[in-house]
Amino acid sequence: MEITIFNLKKTYSEREILNIEDLKIERGKITGLIGPNGSGKTTLLNILSGLDKDFSGIIRYDGKLLDGGIYKKMTLVSQKPYLFRRKVYENIEYPLKVRGINKDERKREVKKIMKRFGIEELRDKKGHLLSGGESQKVSLARALVFKPDLLFLDEPTSNIDPESIKIMEREILRFNKETKGTVLIVTHNIEQSKRLCHNIIYLKSGKVGY
Ligand SMILES: Nc1ncnc2c1ncn2[C@@H]1O[C@H](COP(=O)(O)OP(=O)(O)O)[C@@H](O)[C@H]1O
Ligand SMILES: [Mg+2]
């Protein structure tokens, strides 16, 4: 999905947090979002993913304003992911379930993605009892399992060991290549952005710049 942004403004108690005149996130590409702490990256992802509706300006998804149909095709993996107090398996199965995928196919897809991520041994653990890094891995698996058109990742590998980072990057690249899904990823790791991203957007004090 392609995103176009016009005159996006966001304030918190009169303090300007975002001010983006004109910005395009290209369809089918992996775009990196880079900028110092507090520059508004998470705020922007929350707005683009429909979580935060308190802003002014216009955001279009393939030319259309956000609606239920578009909302169903996208997902956000937040910096501190939220998992249900259920088994990891059920957490990953959930997005397929709400989209009406039948049980056999759900089973197949969840098994496949758990294998790719090397998280089979977490299958029966409770989501809310996982470590930070485990939660991030499971959350990315849960996001990729339903092959969204649009994927927002907020520092997805910040708590992750090097071996797991490799796996996650491989799966993000595979997802983009196989499904042509659009990805917007916040990262502080310049090397990671070089490995993953086709484009980079720099954000500073809520403005796009270089
Ligand atoms: N709920 C909130 N109320 C007030 N200010 C907030 C709130 N959330 C974020 N901010 C402020 O907005 C700015 C941008 O935050 P954020 O988008 O989280 O930055 P980043 O993700 O780039 O580190 C920061 O100055 C932060 O303090
Ligand atoms: Mg942030």
Tab-separated table of C-alpha atoms in Angstrom, residues 34-185:
chain	number	residue	atom	x	y	z
A	34	ILE	CA	15.411	7.422	11.533
A	35	GLY	CA	15.755	10.230	14.040
A	36	PRO	CA	16.824	11.109	17.588
A	37	ASN	CA	14.824	10.198	20.686
A	38	GLY	CA	11.720	12.322	20.937
A	39	SER	CA	11.704	13.317	17.267
A	40	GLY	CA	8.185	11.912	16.818
A	41	LYS	CA	8.807	8.521	15.196
A	42	THR	CA	6.499	6.525	17.454
A	43	THR	CA	3.867	9.273	17.286
A	44	LEU	CA	3.968	9.102	13.478
A	45	LEU	CA	3.619	5.305	13.446
A	46	ASN	CA	0.712	5.456	15.878
A	47	ILE	CA	-1.057	7.957	13.620
A	48	LEU	CA	-0.355	6.097	10.362
A	49	SER	CA	-1.507	2.795	11.855
A	50	GLY	CA	-4.792	4.323	12.959
A	51	LEU	CA	-4.205	4.059	16.710
A	52	ASP	CA	-3.972	7.803	17.241
A	53	LYS	CA	-6.724	9.799	15.559
A	54	ASP	CA	-5.965	13.107	17.236
A	55	PHE	CA	-4.143	14.989	14.461
A	56	SER	CA	-4.818	17.417	11.635
A	57	GLY	CA	-3.965	16.869	7.978
A	58	ILE	CA	-4.708	14.254	5.392
A	59	ILE	CA	-3.356	10.726	5.146
A	60	ARG	CA	-4.265	8.575	2.156
A	61	TYR	CA	-3.716	4.852	1.693
A	62	ASP	CA	-3.651	4.018	-2.018
A	63	GLY	CA	-5.490	7.303	-2.461
A	64	LYS	CA	-8.196	6.580	0.111
A	65	LEU	CA	-8.817	7.735	3.651
A	66	LEU	CA	-8.478	5.129	6.392
A	67	ASP	CA	-11.476	2.817	6.695
A	68	GLY	CA	-12.202	-0.632	8.113
A	69	GLY	CA	-11.074	-2.420	4.965
A	70	ILE	CA	-7.686	-0.724	4.957
A	71	TYR	CA	-7.331	-1.103	8.717
A	72	LYS	CA	-7.646	-4.883	8.376
A	73	LYS	CA	-4.748	-5.001	5.942
A	74	MET	CA	-2.196	-3.321	8.162
A	75	THR	CA	-0.533	-3.833	11.499
A	76	LEU	CA	1.899	-2.232	13.919
A	77	VAL	CA	4.537	-3.973	15.991
A	78	SER	CA	5.054	-1.498	18.785
A	79	GLN	CA	8.221	-0.813	20.761
A	80	LYS	CA	6.811	-2.611	23.784
A	81	PRO	CA	4.609	-5.223	22.186
A	82	TYR	CA	1.407	-6.271	23.843
A	83	LEU	CA	0.675	-9.994	23.877
A	84	PHE	CA	-2.462	-11.651	25.210
A	85	ARG	CA	-2.410	-13.658	28.450
A	86	ARG	CA	-2.701	-16.750	26.285
A	87	LYS	CA	-0.325	-19.239	24.761
A	88	VAL	CA	2.160	-17.964	22.184
A	89	TYR	CA	0.493	-20.254	19.642
A	90	GLU	CA	-2.870	-18.553	20.196
A	91	ASN	CA	-1.288	-15.111	20.027
A	92	ILE	CA	0.151	-15.853	16.595
A	93	GLU	CA	-3.030	-17.573	15.437
A	94	TYR	CA	-5.226	-14.619	16.417
A	95	PRO	CA	-4.830	-12.375	13.316
A	96	LEU	CA	-5.734	-15.342	11.096
A	97	LYS	CA	-8.738	-16.180	13.250
A	98	VAL	CA	-10.214	-12.670	13.109
A	99	ARG	CA	-9.793	-12.712	9.346
A	100	GLY	CA	-11.857	-15.874	9.045
A	101	ILE	CA	-9.095	-18.268	7.980
A	102	ASN	CA	-10.083	-21.913	8.581
A	103	LYS	CA	-8.490	-23.980	11.316
A	104	ASP	CA	-6.347	-26.247	9.148
A	105	GLU	CA	-4.813	-23.345	7.293
A	106	ARG	CA	-4.271	-21.444	10.544
A	107	LYS	CA	-2.423	-24.413	11.969
A	108	ARG	CA	-0.242	-24.684	8.892
A	109	GLU	CA	0.629	-20.998	8.780
A	110	VAL	CA	1.343	-20.656	12.506
A	111	LYS	CA	3.544	-23.751	12.465
A	112	LYS	CA	5.431	-22.482	9.435
A	113	ILE	CA	6.149	-19.055	10.866
A	114	MET	CA	7.144	-20.435	14.289
A	115	LYS	CA	9.633	-22.698	12.563
A	116	ARG	CA	11.067	-19.850	10.503
A	117	PHE	CA	11.503	-17.762	13.635
A	118	GLY	CA	12.897	-20.692	15.632
A	119	ILE	CA	10.351	-20.143	18.388
A	120	GLU	CA	8.703	-23.580	18.450
A	121	GLU	CA	9.780	-24.089	22.061
A	122	LEU	CA	7.780	-21.009	23.088
A	123	ARG	CA	4.572	-22.517	21.698
A	124	ASP	CA	2.802	-23.170	24.993
A	125	LYS	CA	4.292	-20.332	27.044
A	126	LYS	CA	2.002	-17.525	28.106
A	127	GLY	CA	2.440	-14.375	26.021
A	128	HIS	CA	2.586	-11.998	28.962
A	129	LEU	CA	5.352	-14.003	30.654
A	130	LEU	CA	7.885	-13.755	27.827
A	131	SER	CA	11.078	-11.720	28.005
A	132	GLY	CA	11.266	-8.431	26.096
A	133	GLY	CA	13.211	-10.007	23.259
A	134	GLU	CA	10.954	-13.049	23.051
A	135	SER	CA	7.902	-10.775	22.923
A	136	GLN	CA	9.397	-8.809	20.055
A	137	LYS	CA	10.075	-11.986	18.085
A	138	VAL	CA	6.603	-13.391	18.722
A	139	SER	CA	5.033	-10.038	17.834
A	140	LEU	CA	6.833	-9.864	14.520
A	141	ALA	CA	5.762	-13.445	13.772
A	142	ARG	CA	2.171	-12.520	14.676
A	143	ALA	CA	2.350	-9.531	12.336
A	144	LEU	CA	3.823	-11.437	9.397
A	145	VAL	CA	1.589	-14.497	9.678
A	146	PHE	CA	-1.381	-12.815	7.986
A	147	LYS	CA	0.728	-11.154	5.256
A	148	PRO	CA	-0.397	-7.561	5.753
A	149	ASP	CA	-0.250	-5.051	2.894
A	150	LEU	CA	1.261	-2.531	5.250
A	151	LEU	CA	3.556	-3.221	8.183
A	152	PHE	CA	4.772	-0.705	10.765
A	153	LEU	CA	7.729	-1.723	12.917
A	154	ASP	CA	8.822	0.411	15.862
A	155	GLU	CA	12.400	-0.538	16.778
A	156	PRO	CA	11.561	-4.224	16.365
A	157	THR	CA	15.023	-5.526	17.223
A	158	SER	CA	15.960	-3.220	20.125
A	159	ASN	CA	16.065	-6.021	22.752
A	160	ILE	CA	17.255	-8.804	20.511
A	161	ASP	CA	20.403	-10.927	20.481
A	162	PRO	CA	22.513	-10.891	17.288
A	163	GLU	CA	21.444	-14.364	16.176
A	164	SER	CA	17.761	-13.490	16.474
A	165	ILE	CA	18.283	-10.132	14.757
A	166	LYS	CA	19.553	-12.052	11.735
A	167	ILE	CA	16.423	-14.190	11.730
A	168	MET	CA	14.088	-11.210	12.090
A	169	GLU	CA	15.811	-9.237	9.344
A	170	ARG	CA	15.704	-12.268	7.064
A	171	GLU	CA	11.971	-12.666	7.688
A	172	ILE	CA	11.248	-8.953	7.123
A	173	LEU	CA	13.127	-9.132	3.804
A	174	ARG	CA	11.389	-12.363	2.850
A	175	PHE	CA	7.988	-10.864	3.635
A	176	ASN	CA	8.655	-7.778	1.522
A	177	LYS	CA	10.031	-9.805	-1.353
A	178	GLU	CA	7.382	-12.532	-1.401
A	179	THR	CA	4.246	-10.489	-0.739
A	180	LYS	CA	5.360	-7.018	-1.933
A	181	GLY	CA	4.102	-5.736	1.403
A	182	THR	CA	5.040	-2.162	2.291
A	183	VAL	CA	7.160	-1.744	5.417
A	184	LEU	CA	7.905	1.343	7.515
A	185	ILE	CA	10.534	0.555	10.135
